[in-house]
Amino acid sequence: MPGIIDRLSKRLKAYRTPGYYKKYDYHWTMVVDLDKCNGCAACVVACHAENNLPTVGKDECGKSRAFNWIRIERYVEGEYPDVKVKFIPIMCQHCDKARCELGCPVYATYHNQDGLNVQVYNRCVGTYTCATYCPYDVRRFNWFTYKWDEPLDQQLNPDVSVREMGVMEKCTFCIQRIRVAKDKAKDEEREIKDGDVQPACVQSCPTGAMVFGDLNDPNSSVSKLAKSRRTYRLLEKYNTEPSVIYLKRVMDGSSKGHEERHHV
Amino acid sequence: MVHPKAMKSDITYKDINEDILNVITKTGSGYYIVLACTSVLTVLLYFLPWAYQIHVGQGVTGLNVPDLWGVYLVNFVFWVGIAHAGTLISAMLYITNTPWRRAIARSAETLTFFGLILASMYVFIHMGRPWKFYWTIPYPNQRMIWLNFQSPLMFDVFAISTYFVSSSVFLYFGMIPDLASLRHRVTGWRRRLYTFLSLGWRGTDRQWYVQGRACMYFASFIIPLVVSVHSIVAWDFALSIVPGYHKTIFAPYFVTGALFSGFAGVTLMMSVVRWFFPVIRKYITELHYDRIGIFLLVLSLVWSYLTVMEVITGLYTNTSQEMESLKYKLLTSPYSYLFALMIFSNSIVPLLFIFRKIRKTVNIMVVMSVFILIGMWLERYLIIPNALSRKFLPYMWHDYSPSWVEISITAGTFFFLISMFMVFLKVFPIISLFEVKEDSIPMKGGGGH
């Protein structure tokens, strides 16, 4: 009996140890350089097109039920002549210690071996717990059975499911693209190379503010960027260990950017 | 210590049987009119809006992305809280063998039974896909999908179902001797029902002994259960990291609040029974109100202390998020005036219970318990949607207000409760016959238990 308990506790401890996922092949990570972000929202549109997100219309948007997996948060600072507007794109942070995974009673959201925080739409019963526990408010709920306006219903992505009413959903880091890249790499009997896979938002970013890759690979561009002195993670002190790394915006003449406020 | 006798001692066994049986068998037209009204209102206000919500989607509620736990969860916690006092009063007084328990125990346990039904209904109303509710139950399945036992909602499923089973068994065990004596006095389907439910009770010494022991075991099991169940409900909130939820004080705070609202609920319930059936006034007397008033006073003081401590815990963390949450709750929210109302009805009004004269005046007690119930509902409202309105990222801050569907279902709950209770009243004795009989003449040699 003590042997079993020892074995179990060792195993549980291993799951909880940071770096557990390193023994798997990939640790998908995104780096967002806020110095390059100009708030154009191309990523938002690309995400809508890639992931079959519904367009909810004026009324629902007015109730602030806009349906985005990635949003550009705008913060305006200062009085009129001296105004500063700052942008920060926020999507699911794919936390290694995700609060949402703790809350879901049915394992509709769980951590996969690539360090991704995965949502199983078919398993979701709609208790809202994941979104309530999420400190970043990135989860979106299907309030109704959404319909697509005329030409848009012809462009649904066949690789992504259309979600039914009553389930929660969120950014997946375009897991369908990761799957394809993995399959291809497996056929060619190699690992995924840096740059093989890009989520829609990264692909569409005109300034190249977003970079996606594998943090386990020391030569990948995200690994190099992650060594920057400007890095921080959103709400870091809550110990959620997000997989999205932000590079702080360098402001002229002021060291108190809003990014810094967040991460304090 | 000599307990004052709860009832007038000149009531005979025959009177008791007549009085309580008449509640069951003699039905006037007024009863049917009230029952018809409440049933129609239940369907109109409760079931039809719910059906509409299931058909159209959860979007008909006022819920929104940060405010995903709204009035439905407030009602869930409220009704679980109401359910807490009933069985606790009964079990606690059973163990301590307090004589004044006997007349009110059954109605208190009934309140627990219905409170839990209403609370679990709110879980289904709250769910996005209620038709998949069975996925929260651990059943073996071919796809080897198991449940997340880390989730506080999972704890809830087990805690509340355990509490529901044990409190209904406690209610039923206490009713067996009554059902046995009723079966001879009624005809038709009632007779068949009581004969079946009384499990062949003949009133032998052995049976009395076993029944007493069983009730005693359940009573001792339920008291710790009450504490753990509502602590688990509190952990639904405390285990998150949301500012305003993430506080270790939540478990005792919620348990105290649950008992506080529950005792007020029992007071109200007793008064309704007394009002509908004047004959019951002989059995539920001012002494009962006096005793419950003392309980309410103590609970109010404890609750007030914990409320202050809850605010101080928030201040003590001294993070910008927690301070913003507190500021919103107390000052800037459109509902901040409700905080003052809550303090008034939960901390100031109950201070009147210090005076015995007030405790013994039934009408004042009724008004005061209504105040407490409103205050306790507000307490949950000020915690659950309010904290979510001010989470971490200011861009997502959002004020919540319930939609007509949520308000209608909330109002319909009360009619649902009244309808269910009225049906119960005509099928089962609302006052424990055998226990009141024990009370009406001096007990000799300890009795059955």
XYZ file of C-alpha atoms in Angstrom:
713
model
C 0.000 0.000 0.000
C 2.679 2.641 0.880
C 4.405 1.673 -2.367
C 1.312 2.512 -4.377
C 0.874 5.835 -2.604
C 4.522 6.706 -3.222
C 4.209 5.836 -6.885
C 1.013 7.809 -7.261
C 2.297 10.857 -5.436
C 5.473 10.827 -7.540
C 3.412 10.673 -10.673
C 1.088 13.453 -9.564
C 4.047 15.565 -8.572
C 5.568 15.026 -11.999
C 2.418 16.354 -13.627
C 2.553 19.408 -11.445
C 6.243 20.119 -11.936
C 6.947 22.962 -14.334
C 8.674 21.661 -17.403
C 6.740 18.410 -17.410
C 5.663 19.115 -20.948
C 9.258 19.484 -22.041
C 9.546 15.775 -22.324
C 7.043 15.973 -25.145
C 7.966 17.240 -28.531
C 6.506 20.710 -28.564
C 5.582 23.570 -26.319
C 3.662 25.939 -28.532
C 4.228 29.552 -27.628
C 3.322 32.889 -29.100
C 5.304 36.070 -28.758
C 3.493 39.363 -29.247
C 5.698 42.390 -29.729
C 3.665 45.352 -28.556
C 6.213 47.713 -30.033
C 5.136 46.507 -33.467
C 1.414 46.227 -32.883
C -0.534 49.097 -34.413
C -3.975 47.829 -33.497
C -5.180 47.197 -37.062
C -7.276 44.162 -35.998
C -6.288 42.082 -39.009
C -5.713 39.218 -36.580
C -9.325 39.499 -35.374
C -10.675 39.248 -38.913
C -8.345 36.413 -39.837
C -9.417 34.511 -36.741
C -13.075 34.964 -37.667
C -12.449 33.558 -41.122
C -10.242 30.673 -40.055
C -12.186 29.438 -37.046
C -15.803 29.776 -38.181
C -16.626 32.471 -35.682
C -20.136 33.835 -36.068
C -20.847 37.472 -36.784
C -23.380 38.307 -34.109
C -24.714 41.599 -35.422
C -25.202 45.078 -34.148
C -27.632 44.383 -31.308
C -25.551 41.677 -29.685
C -22.373 43.723 -30.097
C -24.204 46.562 -28.388
C -24.713 44.247 -25.417
C -20.942 43.676 -25.556
C -21.399 40.120 -26.721
C -19.026 40.555 -29.653
C -17.718 37.157 -30.583
C -13.937 37.243 -30.825
C -11.338 34.723 -29.851
C -8.726 37.442 -30.083
C -9.448 41.020 -29.220
C -7.453 44.222 -29.384
C -7.785 45.972 -26.056
C -7.495 49.715 -26.389
C -6.396 51.869 -23.526
C -6.412 55.634 -23.835
C -4.217 57.607 -21.513
C -4.022 61.325 -20.827
C -6.116 64.410 -21.583
C -6.858 65.740 -25.047
C -3.791 67.301 -26.578
C -1.523 64.788 -24.913
C -3.321 61.513 -25.600
C -1.673 58.145 -25.859
C -3.535 55.139 -27.202
C -2.145 51.716 -26.515
C -3.092 48.369 -27.945
C -2.706 44.909 -26.609
C -4.022 41.881 -28.489
C -5.388 39.330 -26.047
C -6.260 35.768 -26.919
C -6.360 32.570 -24.853
C -3.049 32.504 -23.023
C -2.862 28.685 -22.989
C -1.747 28.713 -19.379
C 0.319 25.804 -18.143
C -1.512 26.073 -14.837
C -4.872 26.996 -16.238
C -7.659 27.970 -13.855
C -10.314 26.955 -16.363
C -9.073 23.362 -16.307
C -9.559 23.283 -12.563
C -13.127 24.471 -12.828
C -14.612 22.293 -15.531
C -16.488 19.396 -13.911
C -16.501 17.220 -17.044
C -12.994 17.736 -18.471
C -14.317 19.630 -21.461
C -11.202 21.725 -21.159
C -7.876 20.044 -20.509
C -4.192 20.321 -21.227
C -2.788 18.401 -24.128
C 0.748 17.149 -24.465
C 1.847 20.097 -26.588
C 1.148 22.505 -23.760
C -2.069 23.614 -25.417
C -5.182 24.281 -23.450
C -7.802 22.404 -25.424
C -11.561 22.790 -25.453
C -13.752 19.805 -26.378
C -16.957 21.384 -27.640
C -18.875 18.135 -27.637
C -18.143 17.501 -23.995
C -19.105 20.970 -22.750
C -22.273 21.139 -20.665
C -22.187 24.908 -20.228
C -21.602 25.564 -16.539
C -19.625 28.766 -17.399
C -17.096 27.880 -14.707
C -14.098 28.002 -17.040
C -14.916 31.510 -18.225
C -15.655 32.665 -14.697
C -12.320 31.374 -13.439
C -10.379 32.703 -16.450
C -8.489 35.855 -15.429
C -8.169 37.001 -19.054
C -11.882 36.801 -20.038
C -11.016 35.181 -23.354
C -13.649 32.499 -23.451
C -16.785 33.046 -25.491
C -20.141 31.363 -25.056
C -22.565 30.383 -27.792
C -25.604 32.271 -26.526
C -27.745 31.326 -29.501
C -27.583 29.108 -32.545
C -25.764 31.643 -34.657
C -26.451 32.063 -38.365
C -23.969 33.394 -40.909
C -25.034 36.180 -43.265
C -25.361 35.399 -46.939
C -21.985 35.019 -48.560
C -20.262 34.212 -45.266
C -22.001 30.868 -44.879
C -20.207 29.739 -48.032
C -16.746 30.294 -46.605
C -16.854 28.166 -43.459
C -13.598 26.358 -42.860
C -14.147 22.608 -43.288
C -11.286 21.820 -40.887
C -13.055 23.443 -37.950
C -16.341 22.393 -36.399
C -19.268 24.770 -36.159
C -20.208 24.983 -32.504
C -23.716 24.461 -31.226
C -25.723 26.637 -28.843
C -24.778 26.322 -25.192
C -21.071 25.496 -25.393
C -18.017 27.499 -24.467
C -15.207 28.099 -26.931
C -11.929 29.946 -27.188
C -8.717 30.390 -29.115
C -7.067 27.071 -30.000
C -3.796 28.418 -31.441
C -5.338 27.087 -34.708
C -4.906 23.495 -33.632
C -6.161 22.320 -37.037
C -3.067 23.808 -38.667
C -0.820 22.269 -36.047
C -2.394 18.886 -36.765
C -1.777 19.206 -40.497
C 1.817 20.275 -39.945
C 2.357 17.370 -37.566
C 0.929 14.884 -40.055
C 3.095 16.210 -42.794
C 6.193 16.149 -40.617
C 5.406 12.598 -39.597
C 5.053 11.520 -43.220
C 8.413 13.034 -43.972
C 9.799 11.448 -40.771
C 11.030 14.641 -39.170
C 10.084 17.133 -36.477
C 8.088 20.247 -37.253
C 10.504 22.951 -38.329
C 10.278 26.510 -37.113
C 7.853 28.368 -39.367
C 6.043 25.257 -40.571
C 2.915 26.219 -38.724
C 1.336 29.608 -38.184
C -2.024 30.438 -36.650
C -4.265 32.680 -38.722
C -3.591 35.758 -36.590
C 0.175 35.397 -36.906
C -0.100 34.824 -40.638
C -2.180 37.944 -41.139
C -0.242 40.357 -38.931
C 1.077 43.028 -41.333
C 3.805 44.282 -39.029
C 4.953 40.874 -37.911
C 4.175 41.665 -34.315
C 3.141 38.098 -33.591
C 5.462 35.125 -33.791
C 4.481 31.532 -33.177
C 6.659 28.532 -32.568
C 8.011 25.847 -30.285
C 9.635 27.009 -27.074
C 11.309 23.628 -26.563
C 13.417 24.214 -29.669
C 16.250 26.532 -28.582
C 16.803 27.775 -32.118
C 13.221 28.749 -32.889
C 12.392 32.398 -33.324
C 10.113 32.399 -30.256
C 12.918 31.024 -28.108
C 15.187 33.784 -29.296
C 12.563 36.459 -28.719
C 11.768 35.002 -25.301
C 15.279 35.915 -24.223
C 14.525 39.598 -24.774
C 14.687 41.880 -21.777
C 11.261 43.243 -22.667
C 9.347 40.036 -21.997
C 6.478 39.731 -19.587
C 3.398 37.572 -19.309
C -0.056 38.863 -18.599
C -1.058 38.807 -14.894
C 2.102 36.888 -14.179
C 1.809 37.070 -10.411
C -1.284 34.878 -10.460
C 1.015 32.023 -11.377
C -1.001 30.785 -14.337
C 2.172 30.390 -16.453
C 0.745 31.577 -19.766
C 2.161 30.443 -23.095
C 1.788 33.875 -24.618
C 4.774 36.137 -24.101
C 4.385 39.867 -24.547
C 7.298 42.141 -25.425
C 6.860 45.404 -23.631
C 6.318 48.537 -25.684
C 9.170 51.001 -25.450
C 7.598 54.376 -24.783
C 9.522 57.532 -25.332
C 10.065 59.501 -22.170
C 7.921 57.333 -19.939
C 8.712 54.144 -18.157
C 5.132 53.579 -16.975
C 3.474 51.946 -19.936
C 0.142 50.309 -19.322
C 1.723 46.995 -20.150
C 3.872 47.427 -17.136
C 0.864 48.201 -14.972
C -0.732 44.963 -16.013
C 2.149 42.838 -15.208
C 2.763 44.409 -11.822
C -33.196 22.506 33.712
C -36.921 22.228 33.291
C -38.124 22.913 29.799
C -41.250 25.006 29.694
C -43.987 23.036 28.058
C -44.428 24.017 24.475
C -48.145 23.409 24.296
C -51.209 23.642 26.383
C -51.364 20.365 28.238
C -55.104 19.871 28.020
C -54.942 18.621 24.442
C -55.840 14.967 24.170
C -54.618 12.357 21.699
C -58.000 12.476 20.043
C -57.758 16.216 19.508
C -54.349 15.847 17.943
C -55.521 13.189 15.520
C -58.599 15.191 14.606
C -56.789 18.489 14.212
C -53.952 17.267 12.084
C -56.035 14.807 10.096
C -58.527 17.508 9.242
C -55.737 19.438 7.590
C -55.286 16.446 5.295
C -58.837 15.315 4.698
C -61.054 18.389 4.969
C -60.369 20.530 1.948
C -62.268 23.738 1.362
C -62.751 25.530 -1.933
C -60.281 28.213 -0.852
C -57.504 25.654 -0.963
C -58.288 24.693 -4.537
C -58.478 28.298 -5.651
C -55.114 29.128 -4.110
C -53.541 25.959 -5.484
C -54.899 26.647 -8.966
C -53.602 30.220 -8.878
C -50.131 29.278 -7.713
C -49.879 26.403 -10.207
C -50.879 28.619 -13.107
C -48.424 31.281 -11.975
C -45.703 28.644 -11.638
C -46.228 27.549 -15.213
C -46.447 31.105 -16.536
C -43.555 32.592 -14.612
C -41.266 29.616 -14.165
C -41.686 26.860 -16.719
C -42.658 28.808 -19.836
C -39.753 31.280 -19.613
C -37.433 28.363 -18.951
C -38.742 26.533 -21.999
C -38.253 29.719 -24.010
C -34.709 29.988 -22.719
C -33.896 26.382 -23.621
C -35.404 26.853 -27.063
C -33.761 30.154 -27.969
C -30.572 29.890 -25.961
C -28.976 31.296 -22.841
C -28.652 34.593 -24.688
C -32.100 35.611 -23.445
C -30.572 36.100 -19.994
C -28.583 39.159 -18.989
C -25.415 37.084 -18.719
C -22.368 38.284 -20.535
C -18.731 37.437 -20.809
C -17.307 38.509 -17.505
C -20.686 38.172 -15.750
C -21.348 34.558 -16.450
C -22.737 33.700 -13.067
C -25.860 35.727 -12.552
C -29.153 35.585 -10.756
C -29.532 31.847 -11.365
C -26.490 31.074 -9.288
C -27.618 33.609 -6.681
C -30.876 31.715 -6.426
C -29.056 28.402 -6.301
C -26.971 29.487 -3.325
C -29.993 31.128 -1.721
C -32.128 28.001 -1.877
C -29.325 25.724 -0.754
C -28.989 28.106 2.170
C -32.702 27.950 2.939
C -32.473 24.183 2.783
C -29.786 24.187 5.412
C -31.685 25.268 8.446
C -34.619 22.888 8.222
C -32.866 19.621 8.709
C -30.249 21.185 10.949
C -32.864 22.537 13.354
C -34.579 19.230 13.402
C -31.437 17.125 13.777
C -29.777 19.370 16.320
C -32.838 19.535 18.507
C -33.400 15.806 18.075
C -29.979 15.009 19.454
C -30.368 17.401 22.353
C -33.894 16.092 22.927
C -35.404 19.559 23.083
C -39.187 19.380 23.627
C -40.148 22.398 21.549
C -38.653 20.779 18.479
C -41.547 18.426 17.935
C -44.185 20.712 16.509
C -41.906 22.463 14.041
C -39.532 19.676 13.002
C -41.664 18.331 10.172
C -42.322 21.670 8.513
C -38.636 22.571 8.821
C -37.576 19.299 7.195
C -40.107 19.840 4.434
C -38.554 23.214 3.746
C -35.170 21.511 3.365
C -36.653 18.987 0.967
C -38.222 21.605 -1.276
C -35.331 24.035 -0.931
C -32.974 21.398 -2.292
C -35.322 20.592 -5.164
C -35.499 24.272 -6.114
C -31.738 24.697 -5.769
C -31.000 21.747 -8.035
C -33.536 23.045 -10.544
C -31.454 26.210 -10.716
C -28.391 24.191 -11.633
C -30.277 22.923 -14.674
C -31.687 26.347 -15.498
C -28.206 27.772 -15.286
C -26.571 25.207 -17.576
C -25.961 25.951 -21.222
C -26.932 22.450 -22.272
C -29.167 21.099 -19.496
C -30.029 18.026 -21.544
C -26.454 16.857 -20.947
C -26.745 17.094 -17.147
C -26.000 13.376 -16.718
C -22.446 13.995 -17.846
C -21.756 15.417 -14.419
C -22.571 12.069 -12.837
C -19.818 9.446 -12.705
C -21.208 6.595 -14.714
C -19.123 3.958 -16.480
C -19.026 4.501 -20.202
C -17.326 2.895 -23.127
C -15.323 5.949 -24.043
C -13.647 5.915 -20.624
C -14.491 9.558 -19.977
C -14.276 10.341 -16.314
C -15.046 13.438 -14.304
C -12.752 16.145 -13.070
C -12.654 15.561 -9.347
C -10.593 18.701 -8.871
C -13.522 20.833 -9.872
C -15.483 22.405 -7.015
C -18.609 21.960 -9.135
C -17.979 18.253 -9.009
C -17.833 18.463 -5.212
C -21.172 20.229 -5.412
C -22.820 17.425 -7.312
C -21.795 14.936 -4.642
C -22.416 17.187 -1.649
C -25.897 18.209 -2.687
C -27.028 14.786 -3.775
C -25.742 13.319 -0.492
C -27.532 16.002 1.441
C -30.717 15.531 -0.532
C -30.767 11.771 -0.012
C -29.971 11.908 3.687
C -32.359 14.732 4.511
C -35.236 13.097 2.658
C -34.530 9.785 4.360
C -34.508 11.604 7.704
C -37.827 13.207 6.827
C -39.282 9.875 5.779
C -38.058 7.885 8.788
C -39.584 10.427 11.098
C -42.859 10.103 9.264
C -43.288 6.322 9.309
C -45.285 6.062 12.599
C -47.570 8.865 11.424
C -48.189 7.246 8.078
C -49.024 4.017 9.890
C -51.606 5.698 12.071
C -53.019 7.598 9.101
C -53.561 4.555 6.921
C -56.509 3.416 9.043
C -58.266 6.724 8.882
C -58.359 7.336 5.155
C -59.723 5.516 2.141
C -58.910 5.180 -1.519
C -55.497 5.868 -3.023
C -54.294 7.522 0.156
C -54.808 4.343 2.102
C -52.828 2.323 -0.414
C -50.071 4.944 -0.423
C -49.782 5.101 3.363
C -49.935 1.334 3.704
C -47.058 1.044 1.259
C -45.013 3.849 2.784
C -45.487 2.779 6.409
C -43.511 -0.411 5.684
C -45.692 -2.635 7.848
C -45.384 -0.535 10.968
C -47.276 -2.029 13.878
C -45.890 0.011 16.732
C -44.059 -2.738 18.544
C -41.357 -1.856 21.021
C -38.746 -3.204 18.687
C -39.985 -0.999 15.837
C -40.028 2.108 18.000
C -36.517 1.323 19.128
C -35.237 0.841 15.575
C -36.989 3.958 14.297
C -35.569 6.054 17.120
C -32.058 4.727 16.550
C -32.281 5.320 12.805
C -33.400 8.900 13.311
C -30.616 9.398 15.822
C -27.976 8.083 13.415
C -29.251 10.260 10.607
C -29.449 13.287 12.856
C -25.826 12.850 13.904
C -24.802 12.309 10.285
C -26.625 15.356 8.998
C -25.181 17.949 11.361
C -21.600 17.733 10.030
C -23.006 17.288 6.534
C -24.772 20.635 6.726
C -21.487 22.373 7.452
C -19.588 20.559 4.713
C -22.255 20.996 2.037
C -22.421 24.736 2.291
C -18.664 25.027 2.657
C -18.436 23.239 -0.673
C -20.917 25.658 -2.195
C -18.653 28.455 -0.939
C -15.623 26.793 -2.542
C -17.244 27.140 -5.943
C -16.292 30.749 -5.542
C -13.335 30.682 -3.188
C -11.319 28.255 -5.334
C -11.216 30.669 -8.242
C -8.747 33.546 -8.345
C -11.378 36.173 -9.138
C -11.006 39.213 -6.863
C -13.991 39.225 -4.529
C -14.277 35.420 -4.667
C -10.838 34.294 -3.643
C -11.193 34.484 0.135
C -10.621 31.824 2.738
C -13.383 33.269 4.900
C -16.034 32.201 2.403
C -16.771 28.764 3.839
C -17.721 29.903 7.383
C -19.328 33.023 5.940
C -21.570 31.030 3.652
C -22.442 28.446 6.295
C -23.474 31.158 8.744
C -25.417 32.970 6.065
C -27.136 29.749 5.056
C -28.260 29.031 8.597
C -29.332 32.623 9.079
C -31.542 32.673 5.995
C -32.703 29.148 6.712
C -33.952 30.000 10.196
C -35.764 33.004 8.771
C -37.267 30.694 6.145
C -38.475 28.276 8.814
C -40.075 31.141 10.745
C -41.921 32.233 7.658
C -42.959 28.688 6.845
C -44.377 28.122 10.336
C -46.318 31.343 10.121
C -47.799 30.422 6.756
C -48.983 27.093 8.141
C -50.438 28.813 11.177
C -52.181 31.350 8.999
C -53.714 28.792 6.653
C -54.719 26.356 9.386
C -55.654 28.182 12.571
C -55.933 24.896 14.419
C -52.149 24.487 14.162
C -51.751 27.499 16.439
C -52.235 25.185 19.378
C -49.101 23.273 18.402
C -46.798 25.933 17.000
C -46.859 28.485 19.771
C -45.130 31.701 20.703
C -42.534 29.658 22.536
C -41.257 28.382 19.203
C -40.963 31.905 17.875
C -39.181 32.968 21.014
C -36.563 30.219 20.670
C -36.006 30.779 16.951
C -35.656 34.492 17.633
C -32.728 33.753 19.943
C -31.095 31.659 17.223
C -31.634 34.429 14.694
C -30.094 37.013 16.992
C -26.951 34.953 17.513
C -26.639 34.150 13.808
C -27.124 37.788 12.896
C -24.277 38.832 15.158
C -21.967 36.142 13.804
C -22.944 37.038 10.246
C -22.261 40.726 10.829
C -18.833 39.944 12.232
C -18.002 37.776 9.217
C -19.237 40.448 6.804
C -16.877 42.975 8.313
C -14.104 40.384 8.182
C -14.832 39.670 4.543
C -14.339 43.319 3.629
C -11.215 43.487 5.766
C -9.785 40.365 4.113
C -10.202 42.163 0.805
C -8.502 45.286 2.132
C -5.710 43.257 3.613
C -4.678 41.722 0.265
C -4.029 45.265 -0.973
C -3.851 44.355 -4.656
C -5.290 46.786 -7.168
C -7.760 44.148 -8.401
C -9.103 43.378 -4.949
C -9.392 47.068 -4.092
C -11.247 47.774 -7.318
C -13.601 44.906 -6.592
C -14.299 46.251 -3.108
C -14.722 49.788 -4.379
C -17.187 48.555 -6.949
C -19.145 46.563 -4.402
C -19.374 49.340 -1.843
C -19.350 52.545 -3.878
C -19.295 52.641 -7.645
C -21.592 49.805 -8.690
C -25.160 50.649 -9.720
C -26.176 48.252 -6.942
C -24.041 49.721 -4.190
C -27.107 51.005 -2.327
C -28.091 47.367 -1.931
C -25.141 46.922 0.390
C -26.645 49.409 2.812
C -30.010 47.669 2.525
C -28.345 44.340 3.233
C -26.632 45.665 6.355
C -29.886 47.212 7.489
C -31.936 44.056 7.137
C -29.319 41.559 8.286
C -27.480 43.391 11.029
C -29.699 46.161 12.316
C -33.241 44.804 12.088
C -32.374 41.518 13.872
C -31.095 43.472 16.875
C -34.762 43.836 17.801
C -34.677 40.147 18.699
C -33.045 41.204 21.954
C -36.523 41.992 23.257
C -38.532 38.980 24.318
C -41.756 40.780 23.571
C -40.794 41.129 19.922
C -39.692 37.501 19.710
C -43.115 36.487 20.933
C -45.117 38.643 18.546
C -45.751 36.506 15.510
C -46.508 39.289 13.049
C -43.339 41.198 13.826
C -41.356 37.971 13.535
C -42.816 37.403 10.078
C -41.870 40.881 8.897
C -38.392 40.532 10.323
C -37.786 37.179 8.707
C -38.864 38.608 5.355
C -36.266 41.335 5.873
C -33.613 38.748 6.653
C -34.484 36.687 3.587
C -34.243 39.743 1.336
C -30.973 40.739 2.971
C -29.502 37.284 2.536
C -30.534 37.173 -1.126
C -28.820 40.519 -1.590
C -25.692 39.222 0.105
C -25.373 36.508 -2.556
C -26.217 38.984 -5.297
C -23.537 41.375 -4.088
C -20.984 38.587 -4.116
C -21.732 36.551 -7.218
C -22.389 38.823 -10.233
C -20.842 41.887 -8.637
C -17.394 40.392 -8.196
C -17.382 39.206 -11.809
C -18.194 42.682 -13.049
C -14.736 43.818 -12.030
C -12.274 41.130 -12.944
C -8.688 41.730 -13.954
C -8.618 43.473 -17.331
C -10.375 46.854 -17.287
C -11.267 46.525 -20.955
C -13.706 43.761 -20.091
C -15.394 45.437 -17.129
C -19.093 45.212 -17.513
C -22.184 45.895 -15.415
C -24.656 43.095 -15.077
C -28.399 43.419 -14.919
C -30.828 40.511 -15.082
C -33.174 40.163 -18.044
C -36.937 39.608 -17.754
C -36.434 35.861 -18.112
C -34.209 35.723 -15.067
C -36.506 37.930 -13.020
C -39.569 35.956 -14.022
C -38.008 32.594 -13.178
C -36.820 33.984 -9.837
C -40.323 35.167 -8.989
C -41.875 31.949 -10.264
C -39.768 29.933 -7.822
C -41.826 31.183 -4.912
C -45.077 30.099 -6.524
C -43.471 26.785 -7.368
C -42.533 26.360 -3.717
C -46.036 27.261 -2.544
C -47.660 24.836 -4.985
C -45.381 21.969 -4.015
C -45.870 22.724 -0.343
C -49.655 22.845 -0.670
C -49.709 19.445 -2.321
C -47.430 18.081 0.389
C -49.752 19.506 3.026
C -52.646 17.415 1.758
C -50.711 14.188 1.433
C -48.463 14.102 4.465
C -49.036 15.364 8.015
C -47.273 18.689 8.375
C -46.995 18.180 12.115
C -45.522 15.061 13.553
C -48.439 13.286 15.223
C -46.586 10.895 17.431
C -44.063 13.419 18.615
C -46.712 15.974 19.499
C -48.508 13.263 21.424
C -45.354 12.627 23.412
C -45.381 16.291 24.196
C -49.019 16.586 25.170
C -48.808 14.377 28.241
C -45.805 14.142 30.507
C -43.426 11.514 29.251
C -42.933 8.456 31.420
C -39.706 6.487 31.382
C -38.107 8.160 28.435
C -40.456 7.000 25.706
C -39.340 5.536 22.420
C -36.142 7.444 22.104
